[in-house]
Structure formats: structure tokens, C-alpha cells
């Protein structure tokens, strides 16, 4: 939360040319509007938001054109309809680790993520629409999850 307080929210964050990975772990007070400020970090390649339980919806993240890794594990607020629509325009995304217990049927159309190589679905116990999800993903995309073996 301190990182967000350093910069005025209306200006957003600007990233240096070779931005290092940004880790915002266990940031329970980090909200959707705080994340909207981060979308100005266009050269960021890796963003970890593990445990940011205050997030309820991902804003349009399309300005983050270089983002290759997005880790949303333990972001328990990201479960409502349309909560993950903001990630569908991340054209460079290769690794997407989703919140625990998110159901595949609540995911947006991921077919636009042509570079996706790994989709992590830890905690997913629903088999509904898993076949649809597998058809949407680029050929060779690995889907992993601790509980997928039960499906």
C-alpha cells in the first residue's frame, strides 16, 4: 500500500525503460483504482499481486503491452462476473496464474491471448466448461492446477 501512497493516483505510475518485476504481495487494501494507476507502467514485464484481496475487478490493462507474467493467486475478490475482462487485451501475456477457486466457466474468452504458454488454475474443482477453455487456449498452452487431477 505504501507504493501507491507515494504517487498521486491521478498521475499514475510511469515505468522506466527496463522495469524490474513488481511484487505487491498481501496487499489487502490494494483496490481496483490502485491497479488502474499501475497500468501506465507500459514496460513492466512481470506483475505479482498475490493476496491482494481488495481487488474485485481488473481494469483494462491493455497499456501494459509488455506484461508477460501476471500472478493473481489468492486474490479472492476476483470472482464476480466480468472480474477478469481487463486481462483479455494483454497481447504479450505468457503466464497467467489465476485466483484460487476461480471456476473456468467464469473466465472471459482467453482465445485472444495468443502468446499464453501457461495457465495456472490452482484450487479449481469444477469441470464445467474446462473443455471450452482448453479449445480457446493457444495450441501447446499448459493448464495446471493442484485439483485438476480430480476432474
PDB file of N, CA and C in Angstrom, residues 46 61 72 76 120 151:
ATOM      1  N   UNK A  46       6.546  -8.245 -15.558  1.00  0.00           N
ATOM      2  CA  UNK A  46       6.082  -9.215 -14.576  1.00  0.00           C
ATOM      3  C   UNK A  46       5.385  -8.488 -13.432  1.00  0.00           C
ATOM      4  N   UNK A  61      -6.166  -3.472 -18.854  1.00  0.00           N
ATOM      5  CA  UNK A  61      -4.715  -3.485 -18.672  1.00  0.00           C
ATOM      6  C   UNK A  61      -3.974  -3.412 -20.004  1.00  0.00           C
ATOM      7  N   UNK A  72      -2.106 -13.729 -10.068  1.00  0.00           N
ATOM      8  CA  UNK A  72      -3.265 -13.262  -9.304  1.00  0.00           C
ATOM      9  C   UNK A  72      -3.676 -14.271  -8.227  1.00  0.00           C
ATOM     10  N   UNK A  76      -8.763 -13.202  -3.749  1.00  0.00           N
ATOM     11  CA  UNK A  76     -10.071 -13.822  -3.555  1.00  0.00           C
ATOM     12  C   UNK A  76     -11.252 -12.942  -3.952  1.00  0.00           C
ATOM     13  N   UNK A 120      -2.395 -21.209 -14.901  1.00  0.00           N
ATOM     14  CA  UNK A 120      -2.455 -21.859 -13.598  1.00  0.00           C
ATOM     15  C   UNK A 120      -3.826 -21.701 -12.985  1.00  0.00           C
ATOM     16  N   UNK A 151     -10.645 -33.818 -11.857  1.00  0.00           N
ATOM     17  CA  UNK A 151     -11.693 -33.516 -12.843  1.00  0.00           C
ATOM     18  C   UNK A 151     -11.861 -34.630 -13.854  1.00  0.00           C
TER      19      UNK A 151
END
